[in-house]
Coordinates of C-alpha atoms in Angstrom, one line a residue:
M152 CA 246.0 118.6 67.6
A153 CA 243.2 116.9 65.4
P154 CA 239.9 118.7 65.7
H155 CA 237.0 117.4 67.8
G156 CA 234.6 116.6 64.5
S157 CA 237.4 114.3 63.2
W158 CA 237.9 112.0 66.6
R159 CA 234.2 112.3 66.4
A160 CA 234.2 110.7 62.9
Q161 CA 236.9 108.0 63.7
A162 CA 235.1 106.8 66.4
G163 CA 231.9 106.6 64.4
V164 CA 233.8 104.3 61.9
M165 CA 235.3 102.4 64.8
K166 CA 231.9 101.7 66.0
I167 CA 230.7 100.7 62.2
H168 CA 233.7 98.3 62.0
Q169 CA 232.6 96.8 65.6
L170 CA 229.3 96.2 64.6
A171 CA 230.0 94.6 61.2
A172 CA 232.4 92.3 63.4
A173 CA 229.6 91.4 66.0
L174 CA 226.9 90.9 63.1
Q175 CA 229.4 88.4 61.3
V176 CA 229.8 86.6 64.9
L177 CA 225.8 86.7 65.1
R178 CA 225.6 85.5 61.7
E179 CA 227.8 82.1 62.3
A180 CA 226.3 81.5 65.5
T181 CA 222.6 81.3 64.2
A182 CA 223.8 79.2 61.5
E183 CA 223.9 76.6 63.9
G184 CA 221.2 74.8 65.5
I185 CA 219.2 76.9 67.9
P186 CA 217.5 75.4 71.1
R187 CA 214.2 76.0 71.6
G188 CA 214.4 78.1 74.8
A189 CA 216.3 80.7 72.8
A190 CA 213.5 81.6 70.3
A191 CA 212.3 84.5 72.4
V192 CA 215.8 85.8 71.8
L193 CA 215.8 85.1 68.2
L194 CA 212.5 87.0 67.7
S195 CA 214.0 90.2 69.4
L196 CA 217.0 89.8 67.7
M197 CA 215.2 89.9 64.3
A198 CA 213.1 93.2 65.4
S199 CA 216.4 95.0 66.2
C200 CA 217.7 93.5 62.7
C201 CA 215.1 94.9 60.9
A202 CA 215.2 98.4 62.9
L203 CA 219.4 98.3 61.9
L204 CA 218.2 97.7 58.3
V205 CA 216.0 100.5 58.1
N206 CA 218.6 102.8 59.8
L207 CA 221.3 101.5 57.3
S208 CA 218.9 101.9 54.3
E209 CA 218.5 105.5 54.9
R210 CA 221.8 106.3 55.6
L211 CA 223.1 104.8 52.3
R212 CA 220.5 106.8 50.6
T213 CA 222.6 109.7 51.7
F214 CA 225.7 109.2 49.5
E215 CA 226.0 110.5 46.0
D216 CA 227.8 107.7 44.7
P217 CA 226.7 105.6 41.8
R218 CA 228.6 102.5 43.0
I219 CA 227.0 102.6 46.4
A220 CA 223.5 102.9 44.6
A221 CA 224.1 100.0 42.5
C222 CA 225.1 97.9 45.5
H223 CA 222.4 99.2 47.3
G224 CA 219.9 98.6 44.9
A225 CA 221.1 95.0 44.7
L226 CA 221.1 94.2 48.5
I227 CA 217.4 95.6 48.6
E228 CA 216.3 93.3 45.7
D229 CA 218.0 90.3 47.3
L230 CA 216.1 91.1 50.4
S231 CA 212.7 91.6 48.4
R232 CA 213.1 88.0 46.9
Y233 CA 214.1 86.5 50.1
T234 CA 210.7 88.1 51.5
Q235 CA 208.7 86.9 48.9
R236 CA 209.6 83.6 49.8
E237 CA 209.5 83.8 53.7
Q238 CA 205.9 85.4 53.2
L239 CA 204.8 82.1 52.0
H240 CA 206.7 80.1 54.2
T241 CA 205.0 82.2 56.9
M242 CA 201.6 81.1 55.9
I243 CA 202.6 77.5 55.8
R244 CA 203.6 77.6 59.4
L245 CA 200.4 79.8 60.2
E246 CA 198.5 76.9 58.9
S247 CA 200.4 74.2 60.4
T248 CA 200.4 75.6 64.1
A249 CA 196.9 76.4 64.0
A250 CA 197.7 80.0 64.7
H251 CA 194.2 81.1 64.4
L252 CA 193.2 79.3 67.5
L253 CA 195.3 81.2 69.8
D254 CA 193.4 82.4 73.0
D255 CA 192.7 86.0 74.1
V256 CA 195.5 85.9 76.5
E257 CA 198.2 84.8 73.8
L258 CA 197.0 87.3 71.3
T259 CA 197.2 90.3 73.8
A260 CA 200.7 89.2 74.7
L261 CA 201.5 89.0 70.8
R262 CA 200.3 92.4 70.6
Q263 CA 202.2 94.2 73.3
W264 CA 205.3 92.5 72.1
R265 CA 204.7 93.9 68.4
A266 CA 204.4 97.4 70.1
A267 CA 207.6 96.8 72.0
P268 CA 209.6 93.8 70.4
A269 CA 212.7 95.0 72.3
E270 CA 211.1 93.2 75.5
Q271 CA 210.9 89.3 75.4
L272 CA 208.2 86.9 74.9
D273 CA 207.3 84.2 77.7
L274 CA 207.7 81.3 75.3
A275 CA 208.6 78.6 78.4
R276 CA 205.0 77.6 78.8
A277 CA 202.7 75.7 76.0
P278 CA 200.9 78.1 73.7
Q279 CA 197.0 78.5 74.9
L280 CA 194.7 77.5 72.3
I281 CA 190.9 78.3 72.6
S282 CA 188.7 75.5 73.2
G283 CA 185.1 77.1 72.1
R284 CA 184.1 79.2 69.4
A285 CA 187.8 80.8 68.0
H286 CA 187.7 84.6 66.9
Y287 CA 189.2 83.7 63.5
Q288 CA 187.6 80.9 61.1
N289 CA 190.9 79.8 59.4
T290 CA 194.3 80.5 58.8
V291 CA 193.4 83.0 56.1
D292 CA 191.1 85.0 58.5
F293 CA 193.7 85.1 61.0
A294 CA 196.7 86.4 58.3
S295 CA 194.2 88.8 56.9
S296 CA 193.5 90.4 60.4
W297 CA 197.0 89.8 62.2
L298 CA 199.2 91.0 59.2
G299 CA 196.8 93.7 58.1
L300 CA 196.4 92.3 54.5
N301 CA 193.2 92.4 52.3
Y302 CA 191.5 89.0 52.7
H303 CA 192.1 88.2 49.1
E304 CA 195.6 88.8 49.2
A305 CA 195.9 86.2 52.2
A306 CA 193.7 83.6 50.8
T307 CA 196.4 84.1 47.7
R308 CA 199.3 83.7 49.7
L309 CA 198.2 80.5 51.1
A310 CA 197.1 79.0 47.6
N311 CA 200.7 79.8 46.1
A312 CA 202.4 78.2 49.3
H313 CA 200.4 75.0 48.7
L314 CA 201.5 75.0 45.1
V315 CA 205.3 75.9 45.5
I316 CA 205.7 74.5 49.1
A317 CA 203.4 71.8 50.8
R318 CA 199.8 70.8 50.6
R319 CA 197.7 69.8 53.6
H320 CA 196.1 66.7 54.6
A321 CA 192.8 67.2 56.5
D322 CA 194.4 65.9 59.3
G323 CA 197.1 68.5 59.2
R324 CA 199.9 66.6 57.8
E325 CA 201.8 68.1 55.1
I326 CA 202.0 66.7 51.5
P327 CA 204.9 67.5 49.0
A328 CA 203.7 70.5 46.5
R329 CA 202.4 68.8 43.1
H330 CA 205.1 70.5 41.1
S331 CA 208.2 69.4 42.8
E332 CA 210.5 70.9 40.3
L333 CA 209.0 74.1 40.7
A334 CA 208.7 74.0 44.2
Q335 CA 212.6 72.9 44.3
L336 CA 213.2 76.1 42.1
F337 CA 211.4 78.4 44.4
M338 CA 213.0 77.0 47.5
Q339 CA 216.7 77.0 46.3
A340 CA 217.2 79.2 43.3
A341 CA 217.8 82.3 44.6
E342 CA 218.5 83.8 41.2
V343 CA 215.0 83.4 39.8
E344 CA 212.5 85.8 41.0
P345 CA 209.7 84.0 43.3
K346 CA 207.1 85.8 41.7
R347 CA 207.9 84.1 38.1
V348 CA 208.0 80.6 39.7
I349 CA 204.5 81.2 41.6
A350 CA 203.1 82.5 38.3
A351 CA 204.2 79.7 36.4
A352 CA 203.0 77.1 39.0
R353 CA 199.4 78.9 39.1
A354 CA 199.2 78.4 35.3
L355 CA 200.0 74.9 35.2
E356 CA 197.7 74.0 37.9
K357 CA 195.0 75.2 35.6
F358 CA 196.0 72.3 33.1
E359 CA 195.7 69.7 36.0
P360 CA 192.4 68.3 37.7
A361 CA 191.3 69.3 41.0
D362 CA 193.8 68.2 43.7
T363 CA 192.3 65.8 46.2
A364 CA 195.4 66.3 48.6
H365 CA 193.2 67.5 51.4
D366 CA 191.1 64.3 51.2
G367 CA 194.3 62.2 51.3
L368 CA 194.8 61.3 47.7
P369 CA 197.3 64.0 46.3
L370 CA 197.3 64.1 42.7
P371 CA 200.9 64.3 40.7
A372 CA 201.5 66.7 37.8
S373 CA 200.1 65.1 34.6
A374 CA 200.4 67.9 31.6
A375 CA 202.7 66.6 29.1
A376 CA 204.6 68.2 26.5
P377 CA 204.9 67.1 23.0
D378 CA 208.2 65.3 23.6
G379 CA 206.4 63.1 26.5
A380 CA 208.2 64.8 29.5
L381 CA 206.3 66.8 31.8
L382 CA 205.2 70.2 31.1
E383 CA 206.6 71.4 34.3
S384 CA 209.9 70.2 33.5
H385 CA 210.5 72.5 30.4
V386 CA 209.2 75.2 32.4
A387 CA 211.7 75.0 35.1
A388 CA 214.2 74.6 32.7
A389 CA 213.1 78.0 30.7
L390 CA 212.7 79.8 34.2
R391 CA 216.7 79.0 34.9
D392 CA 217.7 80.5 31.8
P393 CA 219.9 83.5 32.9
N394 CA 218.4 85.7 30.0
R395 CA 215.5 87.6 31.8
T396 CA 213.7 88.1 28.4
V397 CA 214.5 84.7 26.5
S398 CA 213.1 83.0 30.0
E399 CA 209.7 84.8 29.7
K400 CA 209.4 84.1 26.4
R401 CA 209.9 80.5 26.4
V402 CA 207.8 80.3 29.5
C403 CA 205.1 81.9 27.8
A404 CA 205.3 79.9 24.4
L405 CA 205.1 76.9 26.6
I406 CA 202.0 77.6 28.4
N407 CA 200.4 79.1 25.7
D408 CA 200.8 76.1 22.9
Y409 CA 199.8 73.8 25.5
R410 CA 196.8 75.7 26.1
D411 CA 196.2 76.1 22.5
K412 CA 196.4 72.4 21.9
H413 CA 194.2 71.6 24.5
R414 CA 191.6 74.3 24.0
E415 CA 188.2 73.2 25.0
C416 CA 186.2 76.3 24.2
E417 CA 185.6 78.1 20.9
P418 CA 187.9 80.5 19.5
T419 CA 187.6 84.3 20.2
P420 CA 185.4 85.8 17.4
T421 CA 187.7 88.2 15.4
G422 CA 187.2 91.6 13.9
M423 CA 186.5 95.2 14.1
F424 CA 184.3 96.2 16.8
F425 CA 182.5 99.8 17.4
R426 CA 182.9 100.3 21.5
G427 CA 181.3 103.7 21.6
K428 CA 182.4 107.1 22.4
R429 CA 185.1 108.4 24.7
G430 CA 184.8 112.2 24.6
T431 CA 184.7 113.4 21.0
A432 CA 186.6 110.2 19.8
E433 CA 185.2 107.2 18.5
R434 CA 186.8 103.8 20.0
W435 CA 187.1 100.4 17.7
E436 CA 188.4 97.2 19.0
I437 CA 190.3 95.0 16.9
L438 CA 190.8 91.3 17.8
A439 CA 192.9 89.4 15.2
D440 CA 194.8 86.4 14.7
G441 CA 197.0 84.3 12.5
E442 CA 197.6 85.8 9.3
Q443 CA 195.9 89.0 9.9
A444 CA 197.5 89.5 13.3
E445 CA 200.6 89.0 11.6
M446 CA 199.5 91.6 9.0
M447 CA 198.7 94.0 12.1
H448 CA 202.2 93.4 13.5
S449 CA 203.8 94.3 10.2
L450 CA 201.8 97.3 9.9
S451 CA 202.5 98.4 13.4
N452 CA 206.4 97.9 13.2
Q453 CA 206.7 99.5 10.1
A454 CA 204.7 102.7 11.4
D455 CA 206.9 102.9 14.3
N456 CA 210.3 102.3 12.2
P457 CA 211.4 105.8 11.6
R458 CA 214.0 104.9 9.0
T459 CA 211.8 103.5 6.5
E460 CA 209.9 105.4 4.0
A461 CA 206.7 104.1 5.5
G462 CA 207.5 105.1 8.7
K463 CA 208.5 108.8 7.7
A464 CA 204.9 108.7 6.0
A465 CA 203.3 107.5 9.0
R466 CA 204.7 110.2 10.8
A467 CA 204.0 113.5 8.5
G468 CA 200.7 114.0 10.1
S469 CA 198.1 116.4 9.3
G470 CA 200.6 119.0 8.4
G471 CA 202.2 117.2 5.6
K472 CA 201.4 116.4 2.1
P473 CA 198.3 114.4 2.2
G474 CA 198.4 110.8 1.1
P475 CA 195.8 108.7 -0.7
D476 CA 193.0 108.0 1.3
P477 CA 193.2 104.2 2.5
F478 CA 189.4 103.8 2.6
T479 CA 188.5 104.8 -0.9
S480 CA 189.3 103.1 -4.0
D481 CA 187.7 102.7 -7.3
Q482 CA 188.8 98.9 -7.5
P483 CA 186.4 96.2 -6.2
A484 CA 187.4 94.7 -2.9
P485 CA 189.1 91.1 -2.9
E486 CA 187.3 88.7 -2.8
W487 CA 188.5 87.2 0.9
S488 CA 187.4 90.8 2.5
G489 CA 183.6 89.2 2.2
I490 CA 182.4 92.5 1.2
D491 CA 179.6 92.2 -1.9
A492 CA 180.0 95.3 -4.1
E493 CA 175.9 94.9 -4.8
S494 CA 175.1 95.2 -1.3
I495 CA 177.0 98.6 -0.7
N496 CA 174.2 101.5 -0.7
E497 CA 174.7 105.1 -0.8
G498 CA 175.6 105.5 2.9
G499 CA 178.5 103.2 2.8
L500 CA 177.1 100.3 4.4
S501 CA 174.8 97.4 3.8
A502 CA 171.4 97.4 5.5
G503 CA 172.8 94.3 7.3
A504 CA 176.0 96.0 8.5
Q505 CA 174.0 99.1 9.7
Q506 CA 171.8 97.0 11.9
N507 CA 174.7 95.2 13.0
Q508 CA 177.4 97.8 13.8
N509 CA 176.9 98.1 17.4
F510 CA 175.8 94.6 18.2
V511 CA 177.3 91.3 17.1
D512 CA 175.4 88.1 17.0
P513 CA 177.9 85.7 18.2
A514 CA 176.1 83.0 16.1
L515 CA 177.7 84.7 13.0
F516 CA 181.1 83.6 14.0
V517 CA 181.7 80.1 12.2
D518 CA 184.5 77.9 11.3
A519 CA 186.2 80.3 8.6
G520 CA 187.1 77.4 6.4
L521 CA 183.8 76.4 6.0
A522 CA 182.1 79.6 5.9
G523 CA 181.1 81.3 2.8
D524 CA 180.9 85.0 2.0
G525 CA 177.3 85.3 3.3
D526 CA 178.5 84.0 6.5
V527 CA 181.3 86.6 7.3
S528 CA 180.4 88.8 10.7
P529 CA 180.2 92.2 9.9
A530 CA 183.2 92.8 12.5
Q531 CA 185.1 90.2 10.4
R532 CA 184.2 92.3 7.1
R533 CA 185.5 95.7 8.7
L534 CA 188.9 94.1 9.6
N535 CA 189.1 92.6 6.1
A536 CA 188.3 95.7 4.3
L537 CA 190.7 97.7 6.8
L538 CA 193.7 95.7 5.8
A539 CA 192.6 95.6 2.4
A540 CA 192.9 99.1 2.3
L541 CA 196.3 99.0 4.0
N542 CA 197.6 96.8 1.5
R543 CA 197.1 98.9 -1.5
K544 CA 200.0 99.3 -3.9
T545 CA 202.2 102.9 -3.4
T546 CA 200.4 105.6 -5.6
D547 CA 202.2 108.6 -6.8
Q548 CA 200.2 110.7 -4.0
G549 CA 202.3 109.3 -1.4
K550 CA 204.1 106.1 0.5
T551 CA 201.5 103.8 2.1
I552 CA 202.2 101.0 4.3
A553 CA 201.9 97.5 2.8
P554 CA 201.8 94.4 5.6
Q555 CA 203.9 91.7 5.0
V556 CA 203.6 88.0 6.1
A557 CA 206.6 85.9 6.3
I558 CA 206.5 82.6 7.1
H559 CA 209.4 80.2 7.8
L560 CA 209.0 76.2 7.0
R561 CA 211.6 73.3 6.8
A562 CA 211.9 71.6 3.5
D563 CA 210.5 68.3 4.8
Q564 CA 207.4 70.3 5.3
L565 CA 207.3 70.8 1.7
S566 CA 208.3 67.3 0.6
D567 CA 204.9 65.9 0.8
L568 CA 202.1 68.3 0.0
K569 CA 199.6 65.6 0.0
D570 CA 199.9 65.4 4.1
P571 CA 198.7 69.1 4.6
E572 CA 198.4 68.8 8.3
H573 CA 202.2 68.7 8.5
L574 CA 202.2 72.3 7.1
I575 CA 202.7 74.4 10.4
G576 CA 204.5 77.6 9.5
T577 CA 206.2 80.0 12.0
T578 CA 205.9 83.9 11.2
A579 CA 208.6 86.2 11.4
T580 CA 207.7 87.5 14.6
G581 CA 207.4 83.7 16.1
A582 CA 203.5 83.6 16.0
K583 CA 202.6 79.7 14.8
L584 CA 200.1 79.2 11.9
D585 CA 197.6 76.6 11.2
A586 CA 198.0 74.4 8.4
A587 CA 194.9 76.1 6.7
T588 CA 196.4 79.1 6.8
T589 CA 200.1 78.1 5.8
G590 CA 198.7 76.3 3.0
K591 CA 197.0 79.4 1.5
L592 CA 199.9 81.7 1.9
I593 CA 202.3 79.2 0.0
C594 CA 199.6 79.1 -3.0
Q595 CA 199.3 83.1 -2.6
G596 CA 202.5 84.2 -1.7
E597 CA 206.2 84.3 -2.8
L598 CA 208.2 81.1 -2.4
Y599 CA 212.0 81.6 -1.8
R600 CA 214.3 78.5 -0.9
V601 CA 217.3 78.8 1.9
V602 CA 219.4 75.9 2.4
F603 CA 221.4 75.6 5.3
G604 CA 224.9 73.3 5.8
P605 CA 225.8 71.9 8.9
D606 CA 227.3 74.7 10.0
G607 CA 224.1 77.1 9.9
Q608 CA 225.3 79.0 7.1
P609 CA 223.0 79.3 3.9
L610 CA 224.9 77.5 0.7
D611 CA 223.2 78.6 -2.3
L612 CA 221.4 82.0 -1.9
G613 CA 222.4 85.5 -3.5
R614 CA 225.7 87.0 -4.8
S615 CA 228.1 89.3 -3.3
Q616 CA 227.2 93.1 -3.9
R617 CA 228.4 96.2 -2.5
F618 CA 225.2 96.5 -0.4
F619 CA 223.4 93.6 1.0
S620 CA 220.7 92.5 -1.7
D621 CA 217.3 91.3 -0.7
A622 CA 218.5 87.8 -1.3
I623 CA 221.2 87.8 1.1
K624 CA 219.1 89.7 3.7
K625 CA 216.3 87.1 3.4
A626 CA 218.9 84.4 3.7
A627 CA 220.4 86.3 6.8
F628 CA 217.2 86.9 8.5
A629 CA 216.0 83.3 7.7
R630 CA 219.1 82.1 9.6
D631 CA 219.2 84.5 12.5
R632 CA 215.4 85.3 12.5
G633 CA 216.2 88.5 14.4
C634 CA 218.7 90.6 16.1
I635 CA 221.6 88.2 17.4
V636 CA 222.0 89.7 20.6
P637 CA 221.0 87.8 23.5
G638 CA 217.6 88.7 24.9
C639 CA 216.8 91.5 22.1
T640 CA 213.2 91.6 21.1
A641 CA 213.3 94.3 18.2
P642 CA 210.4 93.4 15.5
P643 CA 211.6 92.2 12.0
E644 CA 210.8 95.6 10.4
M645 CA 213.6 97.0 12.8
I646 CA 216.4 94.9 11.8
E647 CA 219.4 96.1 10.2
Y648 CA 222.1 94.3 8.4
H649 CA 225.9 94.3 9.7
H650 CA 229.3 93.6 7.8
D651 CA 230.5 91.2 10.6
D652 CA 234.0 92.2 9.1
W653 CA 233.3 95.9 8.7
W654 CA 233.1 97.0 4.9
S655 CA 235.8 99.8 6.0
R656 CA 237.9 97.5 6.8
G657 CA 238.0 95.4 3.6
G658 CA 234.8 92.7 4.8
P659 CA 233.0 91.4 1.7
T660 CA 229.4 91.8 1.4
S661 CA 228.2 88.3 1.5
I662 CA 226.2 86.1 3.4
R663 CA 228.8 84.9 5.4
N664 CA 229.4 88.4 6.6
A665 CA 226.1 89.2 7.2
S666 CA 224.3 89.5 10.2
C667 CA 220.8 90.7 11.6
L668 CA 220.9 93.4 14.3
C669 CA 218.7 96.2 15.4
R670 CA 219.3 99.6 15.2
R671 CA 220.6 100.2 18.9
H672 CA 222.9 96.9 19.0
H673 CA 224.4 98.0 15.5
L674 CA 225.4 101.4 17.0
A675 CA 226.9 99.5 20.0
I676 CA 228.9 97.0 17.8
H677 CA 230.4 99.9 16.2
A678 CA 230.9 101.9 19.3
G679 CA 232.8 98.9 21.0
L680 CA 230.0 98.4 23.6
L681 CA 229.7 94.8 22.2
T682 CA 232.1 92.4 20.7
L683 CA 231.2 90.1 17.9
V684 CA 233.1 87.0 17.3
K685 CA 232.6 84.4 14.7
I686 CA 232.6 80.7 15.9
N687 CA 232.1 78.0 13.4
G688 CA 231.3 80.7 10.9
L689 CA 228.2 82.2 12.9
A690 CA 228.6 85.6 14.7
H691 CA 228.0 85.5 18.4
I692 CA 228.2 88.3 20.6
L693 CA 230.4 89.1 23.8
L694 CA 228.5 91.0 26.4
P695 CA 230.3 93.5 28.7
K696 CA 231.9 91.9 31.5
H697 CA 229.8 93.6 34.2
V698 CA 226.9 91.5 32.7
D699 CA 228.5 88.3 31.6
P700 CA 231.8 87.8 33.9
S701 CA 232.4 84.3 32.2
Q702 CA 232.7 86.2 28.6
T703 CA 231.0 83.5 26.7
P704 CA 230.0 84.2 23.1
A705 CA 226.3 83.6 22.6
R706 CA 223.4 84.4 20.3
S707 CA 219.9 85.2 20.5
Q708 CA 217.8 82.3 21.6
L709 CA 214.3 83.5 21.2
F710 CA 213.5 81.7 18.0
A711 CA 215.5 78.5 19.1
D712 CA 212.5 76.3 19.1
A713 CA 210.4 78.0 16.3

């Protein structure tokens, strides 16, 4: 005879199966049209389902099974995204039904229902609206109180609802959202997180004139991309990209590029600023752009890489062998640093610099292309001097970090140097440089050529060696622009070079057998966690089946438009 406990367990399982069958019937029934008279029943059912969801989620958390944890997490994420959408739909409904005008009797009945949702509301009669002065001034005021929201949060939700669902005319009519493609994406694309669509819509709205939909004159979206299409169309396409990292970078690049091209305000002053003390430490702030920002990226990335000599030296700390003082040199500062040797006094700062080390006159910031040495601000001089010190050559005392700036240009941009405005370079990290900075780097730096064939392979650079030569590495990086694994954002200094056909298996050391990988993904390839395949001579990656069920070979697209 079976123990009493096993019977109880079997009975519990049967009830669970019965509940699942009943919920399936309920799901099918509610998918069809529901008469208005059943609205009270639907509200009670939804309240019961919410309570059921809480119980189910709490029970699922008790299982020590990673498969259950993964599926539970996915369901909760789907529910979260649905809730984000419904929060905005609710604001639209509160606004369109003038819920803030409900009278005391109605509000009291609703409050009682919220306390005991098992009881059905009396919705047979028409709602009673207050005829005089209402308790709430508008929808935001009502939502803030009724839903327990911060007033700013309620106002933000309603504004977001107008952006991605519908605008409102003064007479109460709904008008389609200005950004129609983003509105459709918000309503229908369950795979795109609603918060990202809302953030994109808010960013695009800043590029548009003030909307006059409330006055009956709704304005359409007008911000255009360089190809003439609406910027919104490109942003919507980027949001649909299945790779989250690539999608976010594409959206940011589109919005930032448009903002930079249509910027009306003065550029942000650059330099190194003293911001006081925090405890026993001094606080300095560095603002850099263009070439100097790229040098700071290079400096940081080299210091972060434990496999380079510079990275190892940066980790030596005070316990290691002291290296050269990067701020002391017998050599004069370079001309571009803006430092006049004759103006340096015994204290190390010129009189003007001592007066301005805490406060900088904004008037000192002028167009760098027109400024003379005397027009360089103290903050900018400090930044120039810092980078000049860090850019010193290696000495016998230790290894210093040498920031590097690599730019990528197309051959047609170099074909006619009489037209310098076309010299728009792209750095190794994807930042765009203006024509003046690009031209200066071409004059001062080393120029090397990498020619690509129709299949995207370099044709005339480097020779095969046992280890990849610098020429082959430059060619491979110019082609791949970073780790080829989709979504990887490893900086250039973290890139390693992989034999597609392994050297240990007889593969040659040549540009056609070289691919860029970060250390993590390089190890993943050799561990068999990722698969590398060749298509038309280019290496592509097969992600694991649980990440890409279609098993479609792909390459990183982070720099596809650079």
